[in-house]
Short mmCIF file of C-alpha atoms and ligand atoms in Angstrom, two decimals:
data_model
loop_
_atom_site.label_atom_id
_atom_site.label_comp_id
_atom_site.label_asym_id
_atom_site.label_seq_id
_atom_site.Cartn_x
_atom_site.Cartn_y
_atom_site.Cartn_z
CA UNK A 1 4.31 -11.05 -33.26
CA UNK A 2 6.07 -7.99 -32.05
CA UNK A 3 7.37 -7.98 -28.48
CA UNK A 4 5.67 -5.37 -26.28
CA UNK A 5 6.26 -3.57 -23.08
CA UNK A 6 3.61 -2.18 -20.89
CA UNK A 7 5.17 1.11 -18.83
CA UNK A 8 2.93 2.21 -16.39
CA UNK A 9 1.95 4.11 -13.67
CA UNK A 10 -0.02 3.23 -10.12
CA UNK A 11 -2.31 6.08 -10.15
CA UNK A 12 -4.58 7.24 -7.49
CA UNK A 13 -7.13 4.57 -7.71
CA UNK A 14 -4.26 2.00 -6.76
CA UNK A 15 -4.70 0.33 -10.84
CA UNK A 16 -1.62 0.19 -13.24
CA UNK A 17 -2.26 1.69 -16.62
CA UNK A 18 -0.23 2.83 -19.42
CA UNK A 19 0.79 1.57 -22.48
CA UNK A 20 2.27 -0.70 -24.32
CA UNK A 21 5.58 -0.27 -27.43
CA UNK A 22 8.12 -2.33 -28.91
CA UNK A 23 10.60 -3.51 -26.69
CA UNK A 24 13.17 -2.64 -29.13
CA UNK A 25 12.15 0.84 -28.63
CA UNK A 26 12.89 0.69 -24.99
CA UNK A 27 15.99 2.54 -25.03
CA UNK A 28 14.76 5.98 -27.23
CA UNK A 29 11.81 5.54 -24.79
CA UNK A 30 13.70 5.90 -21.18
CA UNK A 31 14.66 8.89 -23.06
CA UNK A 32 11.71 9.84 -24.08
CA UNK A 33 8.95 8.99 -22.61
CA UNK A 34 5.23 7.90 -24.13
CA UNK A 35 2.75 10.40 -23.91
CA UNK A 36 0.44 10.60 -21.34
CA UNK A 37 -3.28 12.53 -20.71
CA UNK A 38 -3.55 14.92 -17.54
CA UNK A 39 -7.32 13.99 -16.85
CA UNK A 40 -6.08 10.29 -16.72
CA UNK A 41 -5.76 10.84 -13.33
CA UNK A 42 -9.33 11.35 -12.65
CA UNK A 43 -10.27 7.55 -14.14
CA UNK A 44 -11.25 5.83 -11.22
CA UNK A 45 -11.58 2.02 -10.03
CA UNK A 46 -14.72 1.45 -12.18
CA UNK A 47 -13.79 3.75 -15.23
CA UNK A 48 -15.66 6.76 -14.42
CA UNK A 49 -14.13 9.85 -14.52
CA UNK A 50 -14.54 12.58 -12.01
CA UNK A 51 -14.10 16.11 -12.64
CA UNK A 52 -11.20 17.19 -13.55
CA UNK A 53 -9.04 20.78 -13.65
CA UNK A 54 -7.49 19.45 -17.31
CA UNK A 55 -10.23 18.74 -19.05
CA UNK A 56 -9.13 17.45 -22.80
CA UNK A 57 -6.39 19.68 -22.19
CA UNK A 58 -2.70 19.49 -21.87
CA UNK A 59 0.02 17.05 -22.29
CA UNK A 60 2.59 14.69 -20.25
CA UNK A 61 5.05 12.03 -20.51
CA UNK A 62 5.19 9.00 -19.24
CA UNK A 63 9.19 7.83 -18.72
CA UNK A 64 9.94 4.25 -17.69
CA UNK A 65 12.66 4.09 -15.06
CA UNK A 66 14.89 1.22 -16.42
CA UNK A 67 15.00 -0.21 -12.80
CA UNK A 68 11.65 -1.43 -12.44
CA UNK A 69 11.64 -3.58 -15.64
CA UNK A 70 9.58 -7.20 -15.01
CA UNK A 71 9.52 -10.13 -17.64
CA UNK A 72 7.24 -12.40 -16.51
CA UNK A 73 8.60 -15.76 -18.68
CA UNK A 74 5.49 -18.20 -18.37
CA UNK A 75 5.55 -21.45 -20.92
CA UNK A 76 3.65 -20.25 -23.19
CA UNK A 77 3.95 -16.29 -23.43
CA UNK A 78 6.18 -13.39 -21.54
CA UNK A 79 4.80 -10.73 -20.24
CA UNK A 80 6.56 -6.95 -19.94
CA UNK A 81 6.13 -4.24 -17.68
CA UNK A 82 8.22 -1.12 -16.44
CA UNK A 83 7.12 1.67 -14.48
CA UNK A 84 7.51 5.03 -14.63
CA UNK A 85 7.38 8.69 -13.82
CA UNK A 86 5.09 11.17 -15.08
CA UNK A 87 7.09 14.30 -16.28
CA UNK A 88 5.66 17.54 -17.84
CA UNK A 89 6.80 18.51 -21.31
CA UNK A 90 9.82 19.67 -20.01
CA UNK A 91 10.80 17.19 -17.94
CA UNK A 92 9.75 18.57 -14.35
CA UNK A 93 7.91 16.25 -12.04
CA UNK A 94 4.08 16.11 -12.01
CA UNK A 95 2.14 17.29 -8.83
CA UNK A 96 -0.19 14.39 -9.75
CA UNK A 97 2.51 11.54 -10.03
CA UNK A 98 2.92 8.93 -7.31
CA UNK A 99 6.30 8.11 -7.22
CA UNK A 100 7.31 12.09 -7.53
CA UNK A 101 4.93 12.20 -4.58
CA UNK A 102 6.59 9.36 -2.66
CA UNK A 103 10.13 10.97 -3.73
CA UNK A 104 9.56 13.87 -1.73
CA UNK A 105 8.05 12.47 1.06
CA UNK A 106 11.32 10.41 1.11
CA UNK A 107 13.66 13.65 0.54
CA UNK A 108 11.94 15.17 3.30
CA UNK A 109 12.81 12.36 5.79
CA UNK A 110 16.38 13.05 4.71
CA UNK A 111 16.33 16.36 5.24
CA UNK A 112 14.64 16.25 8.40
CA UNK A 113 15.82 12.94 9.97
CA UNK A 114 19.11 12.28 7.92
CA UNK A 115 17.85 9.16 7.40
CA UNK A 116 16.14 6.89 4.64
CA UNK A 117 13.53 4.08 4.69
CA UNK A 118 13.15 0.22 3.74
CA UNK A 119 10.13 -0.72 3.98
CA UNK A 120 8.26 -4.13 2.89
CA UNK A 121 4.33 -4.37 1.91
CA UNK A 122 2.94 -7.79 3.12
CA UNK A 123 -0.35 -8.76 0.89
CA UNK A 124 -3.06 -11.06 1.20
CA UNK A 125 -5.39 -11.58 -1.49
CA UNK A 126 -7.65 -14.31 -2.50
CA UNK A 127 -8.26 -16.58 -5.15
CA UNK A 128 -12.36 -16.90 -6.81
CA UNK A 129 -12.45 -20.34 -7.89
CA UNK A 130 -13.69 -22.58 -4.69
CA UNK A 131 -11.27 -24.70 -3.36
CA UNK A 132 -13.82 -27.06 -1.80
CA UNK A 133 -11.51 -27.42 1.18
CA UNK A 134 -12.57 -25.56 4.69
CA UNK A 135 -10.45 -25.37 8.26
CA UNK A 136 -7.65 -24.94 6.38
CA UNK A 137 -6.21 -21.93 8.06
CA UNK A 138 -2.49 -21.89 7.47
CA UNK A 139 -3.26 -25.30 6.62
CA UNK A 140 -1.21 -27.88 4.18
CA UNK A 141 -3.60 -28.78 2.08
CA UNK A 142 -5.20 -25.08 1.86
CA UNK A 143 -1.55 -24.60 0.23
CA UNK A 144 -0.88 -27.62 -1.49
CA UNK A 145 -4.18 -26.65 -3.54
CA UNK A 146 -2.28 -23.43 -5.02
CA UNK A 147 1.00 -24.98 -4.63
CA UNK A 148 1.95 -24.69 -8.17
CA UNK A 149 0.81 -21.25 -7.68
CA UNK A 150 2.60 -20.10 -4.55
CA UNK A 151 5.66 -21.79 -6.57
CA UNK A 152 5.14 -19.83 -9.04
CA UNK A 153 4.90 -16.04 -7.90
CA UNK A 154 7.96 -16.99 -5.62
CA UNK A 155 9.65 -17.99 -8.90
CA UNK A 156 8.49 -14.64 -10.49
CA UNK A 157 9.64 -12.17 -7.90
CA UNK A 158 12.82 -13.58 -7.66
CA UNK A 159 13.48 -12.93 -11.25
CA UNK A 160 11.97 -9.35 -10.85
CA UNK A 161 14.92 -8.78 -8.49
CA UNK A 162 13.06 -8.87 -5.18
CA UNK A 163 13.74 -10.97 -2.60
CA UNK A 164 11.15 -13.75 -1.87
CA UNK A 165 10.35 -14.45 1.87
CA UNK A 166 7.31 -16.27 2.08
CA UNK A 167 3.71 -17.47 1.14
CA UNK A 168 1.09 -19.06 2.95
CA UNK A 169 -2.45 -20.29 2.75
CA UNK A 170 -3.86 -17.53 5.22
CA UNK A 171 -6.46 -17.79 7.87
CA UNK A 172 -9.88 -16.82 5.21
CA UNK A 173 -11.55 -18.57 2.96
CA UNK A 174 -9.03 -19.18 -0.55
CA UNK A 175 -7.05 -16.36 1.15
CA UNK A 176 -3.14 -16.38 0.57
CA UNK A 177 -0.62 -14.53 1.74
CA UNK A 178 2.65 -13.33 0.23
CA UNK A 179 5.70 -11.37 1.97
CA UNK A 180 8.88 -9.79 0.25
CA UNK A 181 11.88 -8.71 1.83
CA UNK A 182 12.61 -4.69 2.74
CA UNK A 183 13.54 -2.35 -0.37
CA UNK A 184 14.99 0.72 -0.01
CA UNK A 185 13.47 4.10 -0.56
CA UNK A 186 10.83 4.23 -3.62
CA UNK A 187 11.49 0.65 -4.66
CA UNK A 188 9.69 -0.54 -1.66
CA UNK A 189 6.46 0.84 -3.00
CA UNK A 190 7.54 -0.10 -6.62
CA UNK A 191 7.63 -3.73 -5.36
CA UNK A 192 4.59 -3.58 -3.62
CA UNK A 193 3.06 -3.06 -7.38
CA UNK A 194 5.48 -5.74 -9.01
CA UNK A 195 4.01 -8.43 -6.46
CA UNK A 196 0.52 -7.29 -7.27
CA UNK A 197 0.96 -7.71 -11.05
CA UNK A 198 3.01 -10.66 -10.41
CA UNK A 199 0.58 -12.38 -8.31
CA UNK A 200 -2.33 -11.60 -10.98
CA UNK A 201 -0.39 -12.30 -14.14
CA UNK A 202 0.71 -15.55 -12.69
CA UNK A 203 -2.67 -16.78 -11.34
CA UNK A 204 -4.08 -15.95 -14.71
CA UNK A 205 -1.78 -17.59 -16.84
CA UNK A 206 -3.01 -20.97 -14.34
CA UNK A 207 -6.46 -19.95 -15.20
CA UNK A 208 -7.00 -18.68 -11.97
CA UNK A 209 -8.14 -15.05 -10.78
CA UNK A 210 -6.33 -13.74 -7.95
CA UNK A 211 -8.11 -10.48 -5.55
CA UNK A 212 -6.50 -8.03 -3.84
CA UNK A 213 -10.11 -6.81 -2.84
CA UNK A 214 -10.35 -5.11 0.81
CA UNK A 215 -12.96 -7.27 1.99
CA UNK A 216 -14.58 -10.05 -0.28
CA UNK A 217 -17.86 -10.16 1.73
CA UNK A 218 -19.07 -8.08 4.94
CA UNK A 219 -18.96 -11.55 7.41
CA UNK A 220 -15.69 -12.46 6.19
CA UNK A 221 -12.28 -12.02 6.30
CA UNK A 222 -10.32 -8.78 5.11
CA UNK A 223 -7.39 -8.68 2.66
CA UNK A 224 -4.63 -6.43 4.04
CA UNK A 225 -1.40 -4.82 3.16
CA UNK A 226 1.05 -4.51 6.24
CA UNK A 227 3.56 -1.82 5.67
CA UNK A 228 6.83 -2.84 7.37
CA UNK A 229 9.26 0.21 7.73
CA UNK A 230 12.94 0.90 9.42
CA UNK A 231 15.19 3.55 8.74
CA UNK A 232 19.17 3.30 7.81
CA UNK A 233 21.43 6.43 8.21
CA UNK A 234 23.08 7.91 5.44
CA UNK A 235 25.81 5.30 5.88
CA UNK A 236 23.67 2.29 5.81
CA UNK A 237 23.55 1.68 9.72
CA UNK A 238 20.35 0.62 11.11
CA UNK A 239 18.70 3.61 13.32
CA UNK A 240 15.51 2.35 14.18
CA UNK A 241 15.70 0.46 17.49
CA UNK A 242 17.66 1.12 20.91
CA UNK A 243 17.86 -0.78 23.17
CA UNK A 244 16.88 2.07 26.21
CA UNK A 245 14.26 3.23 24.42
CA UNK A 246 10.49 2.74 24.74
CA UNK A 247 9.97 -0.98 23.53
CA UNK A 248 13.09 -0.64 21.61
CA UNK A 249 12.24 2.12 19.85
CA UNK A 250 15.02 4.77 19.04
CA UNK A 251 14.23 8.20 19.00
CA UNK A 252 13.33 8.53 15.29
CA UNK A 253 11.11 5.91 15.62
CA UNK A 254 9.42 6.79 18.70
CA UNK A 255 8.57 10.28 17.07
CA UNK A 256 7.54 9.11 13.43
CA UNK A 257 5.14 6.49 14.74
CA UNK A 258 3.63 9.55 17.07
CA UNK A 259 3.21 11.44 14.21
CA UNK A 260 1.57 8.65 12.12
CA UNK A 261 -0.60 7.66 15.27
CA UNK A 262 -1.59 11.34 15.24
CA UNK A 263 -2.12 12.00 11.69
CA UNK A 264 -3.63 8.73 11.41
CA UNK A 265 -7.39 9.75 10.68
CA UNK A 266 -6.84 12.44 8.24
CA UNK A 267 -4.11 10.11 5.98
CA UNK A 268 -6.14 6.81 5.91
CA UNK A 269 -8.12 7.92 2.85
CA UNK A 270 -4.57 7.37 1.51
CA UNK A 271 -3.80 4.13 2.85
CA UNK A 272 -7.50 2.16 3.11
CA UNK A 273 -9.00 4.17 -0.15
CA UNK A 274 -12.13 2.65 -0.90
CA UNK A 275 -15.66 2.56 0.15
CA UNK A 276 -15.55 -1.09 1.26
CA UNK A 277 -11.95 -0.37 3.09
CA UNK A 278 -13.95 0.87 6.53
CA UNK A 279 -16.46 -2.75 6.61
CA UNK A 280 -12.57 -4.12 7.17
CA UNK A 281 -11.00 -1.49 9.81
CA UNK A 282 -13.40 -2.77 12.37
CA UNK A 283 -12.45 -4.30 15.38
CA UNK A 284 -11.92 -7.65 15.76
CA UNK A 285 -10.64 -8.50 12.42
CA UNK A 286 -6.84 -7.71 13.02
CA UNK A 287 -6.93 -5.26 11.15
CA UNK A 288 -6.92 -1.79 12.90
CA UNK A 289 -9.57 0.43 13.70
CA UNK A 290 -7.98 2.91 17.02
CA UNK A 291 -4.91 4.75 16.53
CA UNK A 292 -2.89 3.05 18.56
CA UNK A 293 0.38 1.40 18.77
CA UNK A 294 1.25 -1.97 19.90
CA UNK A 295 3.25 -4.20 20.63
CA UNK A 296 2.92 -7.35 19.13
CA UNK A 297 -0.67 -6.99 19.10
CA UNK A 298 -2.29 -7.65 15.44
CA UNK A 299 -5.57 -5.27 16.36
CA UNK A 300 -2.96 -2.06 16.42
CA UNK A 301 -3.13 0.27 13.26
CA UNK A 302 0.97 0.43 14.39
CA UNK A 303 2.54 -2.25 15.61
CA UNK A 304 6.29 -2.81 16.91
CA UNK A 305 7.07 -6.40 15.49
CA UNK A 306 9.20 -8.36 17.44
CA UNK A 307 12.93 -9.68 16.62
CA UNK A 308 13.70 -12.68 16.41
CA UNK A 309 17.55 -12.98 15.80
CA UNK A 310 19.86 -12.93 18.93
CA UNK A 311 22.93 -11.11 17.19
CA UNK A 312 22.97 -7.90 18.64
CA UNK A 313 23.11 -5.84 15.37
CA UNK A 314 21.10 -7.89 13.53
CA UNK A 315 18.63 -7.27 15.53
CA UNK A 316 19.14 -3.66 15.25
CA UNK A 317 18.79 -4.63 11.33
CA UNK A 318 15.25 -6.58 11.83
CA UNK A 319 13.47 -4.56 14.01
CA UNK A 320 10.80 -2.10 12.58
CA UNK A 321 7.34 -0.88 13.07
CA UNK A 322 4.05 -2.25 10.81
CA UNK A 323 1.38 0.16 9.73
CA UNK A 324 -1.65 -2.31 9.30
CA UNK A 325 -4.34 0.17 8.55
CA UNK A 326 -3.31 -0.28 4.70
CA UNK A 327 -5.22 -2.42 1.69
CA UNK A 328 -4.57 -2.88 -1.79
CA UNK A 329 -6.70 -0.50 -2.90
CA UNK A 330 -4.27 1.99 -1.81
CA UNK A 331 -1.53 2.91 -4.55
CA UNK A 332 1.45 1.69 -2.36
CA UNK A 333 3.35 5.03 -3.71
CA UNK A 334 0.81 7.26 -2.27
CA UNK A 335 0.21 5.27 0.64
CA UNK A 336 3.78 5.22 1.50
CA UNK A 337 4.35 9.01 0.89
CA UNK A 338 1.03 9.78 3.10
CA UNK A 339 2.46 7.46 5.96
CA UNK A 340 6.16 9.06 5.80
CA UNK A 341 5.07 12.90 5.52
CA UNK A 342 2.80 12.05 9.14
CA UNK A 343 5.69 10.47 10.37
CA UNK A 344 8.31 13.13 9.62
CA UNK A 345 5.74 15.82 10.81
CA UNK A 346 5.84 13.75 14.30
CA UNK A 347 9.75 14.26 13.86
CA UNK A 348 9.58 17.55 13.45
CA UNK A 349 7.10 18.69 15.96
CA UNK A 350 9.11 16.85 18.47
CA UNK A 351 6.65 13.96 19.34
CA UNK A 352 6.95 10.53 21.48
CA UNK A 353 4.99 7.66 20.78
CA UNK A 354 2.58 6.63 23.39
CA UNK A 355 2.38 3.11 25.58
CA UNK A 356 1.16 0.48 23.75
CA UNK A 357 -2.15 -0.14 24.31
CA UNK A 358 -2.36 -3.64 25.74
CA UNK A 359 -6.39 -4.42 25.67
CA UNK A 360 -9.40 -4.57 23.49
CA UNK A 361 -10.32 -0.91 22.98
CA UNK A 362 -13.75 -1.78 21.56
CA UNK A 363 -14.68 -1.86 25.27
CA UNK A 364 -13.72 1.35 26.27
CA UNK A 365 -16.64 4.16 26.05
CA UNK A 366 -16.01 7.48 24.11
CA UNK A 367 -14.89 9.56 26.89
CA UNK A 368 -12.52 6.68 27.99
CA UNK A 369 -10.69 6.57 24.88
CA UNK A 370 -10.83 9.92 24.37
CA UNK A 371 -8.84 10.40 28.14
CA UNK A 372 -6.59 7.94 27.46
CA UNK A 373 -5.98 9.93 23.24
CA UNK A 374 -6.96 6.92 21.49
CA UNK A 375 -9.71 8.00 18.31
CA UNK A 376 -12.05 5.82 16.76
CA UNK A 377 -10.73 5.88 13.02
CA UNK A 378 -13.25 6.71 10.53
CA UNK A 379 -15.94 4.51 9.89
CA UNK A 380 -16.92 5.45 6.26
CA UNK A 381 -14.69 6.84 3.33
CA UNK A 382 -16.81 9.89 3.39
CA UNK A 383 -15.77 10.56 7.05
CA UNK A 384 -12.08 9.75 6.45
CA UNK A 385 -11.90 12.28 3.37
CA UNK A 386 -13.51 14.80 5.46
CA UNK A 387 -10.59 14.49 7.91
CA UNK A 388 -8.20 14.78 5.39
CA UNK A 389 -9.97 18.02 3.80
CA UNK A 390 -10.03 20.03 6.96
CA UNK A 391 -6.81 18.93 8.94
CA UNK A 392 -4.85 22.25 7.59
CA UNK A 393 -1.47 20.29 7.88
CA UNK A 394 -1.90 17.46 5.05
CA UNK A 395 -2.13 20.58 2.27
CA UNK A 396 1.53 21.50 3.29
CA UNK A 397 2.76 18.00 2.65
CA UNK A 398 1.39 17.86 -1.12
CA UNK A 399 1.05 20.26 -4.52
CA UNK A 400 -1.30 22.51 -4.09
CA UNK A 401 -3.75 21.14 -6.51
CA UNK A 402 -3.33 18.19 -5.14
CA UNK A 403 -5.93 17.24 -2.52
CA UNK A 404 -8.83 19.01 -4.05
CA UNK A 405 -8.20 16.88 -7.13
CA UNK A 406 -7.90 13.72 -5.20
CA UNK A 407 -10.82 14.25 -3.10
CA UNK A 408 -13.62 14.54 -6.09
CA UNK A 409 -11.17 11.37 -7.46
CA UNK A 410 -12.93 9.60 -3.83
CA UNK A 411 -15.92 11.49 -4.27
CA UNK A 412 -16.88 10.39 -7.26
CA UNK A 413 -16.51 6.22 -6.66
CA UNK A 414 -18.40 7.17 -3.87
CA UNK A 415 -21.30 8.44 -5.87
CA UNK A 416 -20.47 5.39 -8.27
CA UNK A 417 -22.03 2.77 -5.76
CA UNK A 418 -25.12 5.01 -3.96
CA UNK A 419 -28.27 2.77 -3.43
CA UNK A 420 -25.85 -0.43 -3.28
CA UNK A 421 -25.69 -2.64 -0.03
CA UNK A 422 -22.61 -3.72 1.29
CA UNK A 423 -22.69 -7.15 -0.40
CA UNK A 424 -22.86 -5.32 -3.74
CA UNK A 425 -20.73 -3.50 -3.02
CA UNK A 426 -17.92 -5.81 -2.16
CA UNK A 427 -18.98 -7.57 -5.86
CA UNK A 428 -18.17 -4.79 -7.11
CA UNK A 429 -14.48 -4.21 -5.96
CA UNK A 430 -13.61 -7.40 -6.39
CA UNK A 431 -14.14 -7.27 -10.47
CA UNK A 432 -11.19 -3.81 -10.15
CA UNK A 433 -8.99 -5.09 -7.26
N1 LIG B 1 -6.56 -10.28 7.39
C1 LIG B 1 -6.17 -9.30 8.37
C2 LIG B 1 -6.28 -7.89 7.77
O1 LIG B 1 -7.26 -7.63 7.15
C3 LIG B 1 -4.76 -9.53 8.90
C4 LIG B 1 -4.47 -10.87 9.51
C5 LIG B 1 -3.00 -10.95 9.91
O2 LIG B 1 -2.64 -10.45 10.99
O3 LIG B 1 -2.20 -11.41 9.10
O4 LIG B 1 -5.45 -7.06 7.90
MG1 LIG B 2 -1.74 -12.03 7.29
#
């Protein structure tokens, strides 16, 4: 058997896919590239393909960035992935690619707030086979029953370079929960795809399935992603909380979580991408379904964690801000980039963040919350890419062909499950996610 590697890319669907060559053609290939199909881009979660400006025509690259390489060493085989960037024949960034996308995002947050970002994605997902066990909410033997498991993908992203920081049987049925430590800059996304693979590759090789689904069924509980983020200056120091500001919050900070709080609705097609992501962004299922901040308060789309460290400048290291309005559906690249261009638009237009809200805003009426500027996210993708079509801002944040092309991407899994019911529908995701 030849060795193989798998580079890849996390497209706009939120899957991996690429392919596969000798590793002992990785080297020409960082040069090089493997070539890659513009209307690719257009494949979405359940292998449709919606239209597409390309057509059968043109021509890209695909070049691994040697940084990203995983070997996942089980007993029995290894498994190889890298990702990569998408290039044009000569070389020049794609408008289509999603860690070009998040690389601008990121240079713009330089340029704007001299500052760059670590971030950390928290998953849950959930494993199909039936335990058998119930009430085991963060509960022993609700772990012990994946131990070898949880073992496992700690083992894995450790020797992917990451840096492990826990796992947990989480409060749903089967549901787990895995957190990394803070990467800097596009590797936090890139991570965010290593633990997904990781977490898959590893559950299959114990002949297990793992889900990264949105919502397994419409009476249960949601899988999320949790997108940690702080900012260091140029030099490395921490510039995200101080001590006389609002809740900690430094200045930056204050103004990029107003601008995410007020971007919110017209982004979250980027961050909770799928049909089934809205049946989880309702209240009461800690998730987040206002656009509001809080402050330690799980039902907050943004949410100021606490510290926990008494050193004074380590807890200027540790604190950050959590966007929980995020699944797994979402390509963490694009995700990420969506989040940081509404947060350096807050920067820019001068914004503070507002109180955080301290009660359950399912009880306030319309007009209330609409006093007090709290919005009702959207309630169906359809809504939430309408939002993002006609708020004029988002089209100077991306290429120009950009959003057109990713809203018939949504548009078209749309169409894919008309006539379904809810329960189908979550069936459905969970055989792609
Ligand atoms: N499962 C919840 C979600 O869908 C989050 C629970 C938690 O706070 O960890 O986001
Ligand atoms: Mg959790």
């Amino acid at each position: 058997m030849t060795p193989l590697i798998f580079a890849a890319t996390c497209d706009l669907a939120g899957k991996v896919r690429g392919k596969a060559f000798p590793v002992s053609d990785l080297s020409r290939r960082l040069e090089r590239g493997v070539g890659w199909t513009p209307t690719n881009v257009q494949i979405n979660c359940f292998d449709g393909i919606a239209d597409s400006p390309f057509g059968a025509l043109g021509d890209l690259l695909l070049v691994p960035d040697e940084g990203t390489k995983v070997d996942l060493e089980f007993a029995t085989r290894t498994e190889r992935f890298i990702l990569g960037d998408i290039v044009t024949l000569d070389g020049q960034p794609w408008d289509f690619c999603t860690r070009s996308l998040l690389r601008s995002a990121l240079n713009r947050l330089k340029e704007v707030a001299g500052v760059k970002l670590l971030a950390a994605f928290e998953h849950e997902f959930q494993i199909k086979s039936k335990s058998g066990l119930a009430g085991e909410g963060f509960g022993r033997s609700g772990f012990e029953h994946q131990r070898d498991l949880c073992e496992s993908i700690i083992a894995q992203i450790s020797a992917a370079g990451l840096k492990p920081d826990s796992i947990m049987k989480e409060y749903g049925p089967e549901q787990y929960e895995v957190v990394i430590g803070p990467e800097l800059g596009i590797r936090a996304a890139d991570a965010a795809v290593m633990v997904r693979e990781i977490t898959r590759s590893t559950a299959r090789f114990l002949n297990e399935e793992a889900t990264f689904t949105p919502l397994r069924d419409p009476n249960s509980v949601g899988n999320g992603v949790h997108i940690h983020m702080s900012f260091l200056d140029l030099e490395g120091n921490p510039k995200t909380y101080d001590a006389a500001g609002d809740c900690g919050m430094s200045e930056i900070t204050s103004a990029f979580s107003a601008g995410i709080l007020k971007y919110l609705d017209s982004i979250i097609a980027f961050t909770a991408p799928s049909v089934i992501s809205y049946l989880r962004l309702t209240p009461h299922r800690w998730s987040a379904a206002y656009n509001n901040l809080g402050f330690q308060d799980r039902e907050a789309s943004l949410r100021i964690c606490p510290t926990t460290v008494k050193d004074p400048l380590e807890k200027e290291r540790q604190f950050n801000i959590e966007y929980r309005a995020a699944d797994a559906s979402a390509c963490p690249h694009l995700a990420l980039a969506a989040i940081v261009h509404a947060g350096v638009q807050g920067i820019e237009d001068g914004l503070t963040a507002p109180k955080p809200s301290e009660e359950d805003l399912s009880l306030l009426s319309a007009d209330e919350l609409g006093n007090r500027g709290f919005i009702r996210l959207p309630e169906t993708l359809e809504d939430a890419l309408e939002r993002m079509r006609t708020n004029p801002i988002l089209s100077k944040w991306f290429p120009d062909n950009f959003l057109p092309v990713y809203l018939s991407h949504k548009t078209s899994e749309i169409s894919h499950l008309a006539n379904m019911d809810d329960g189908d529908r979550c069936e459905l995701y969970e055989t792609t996610y």
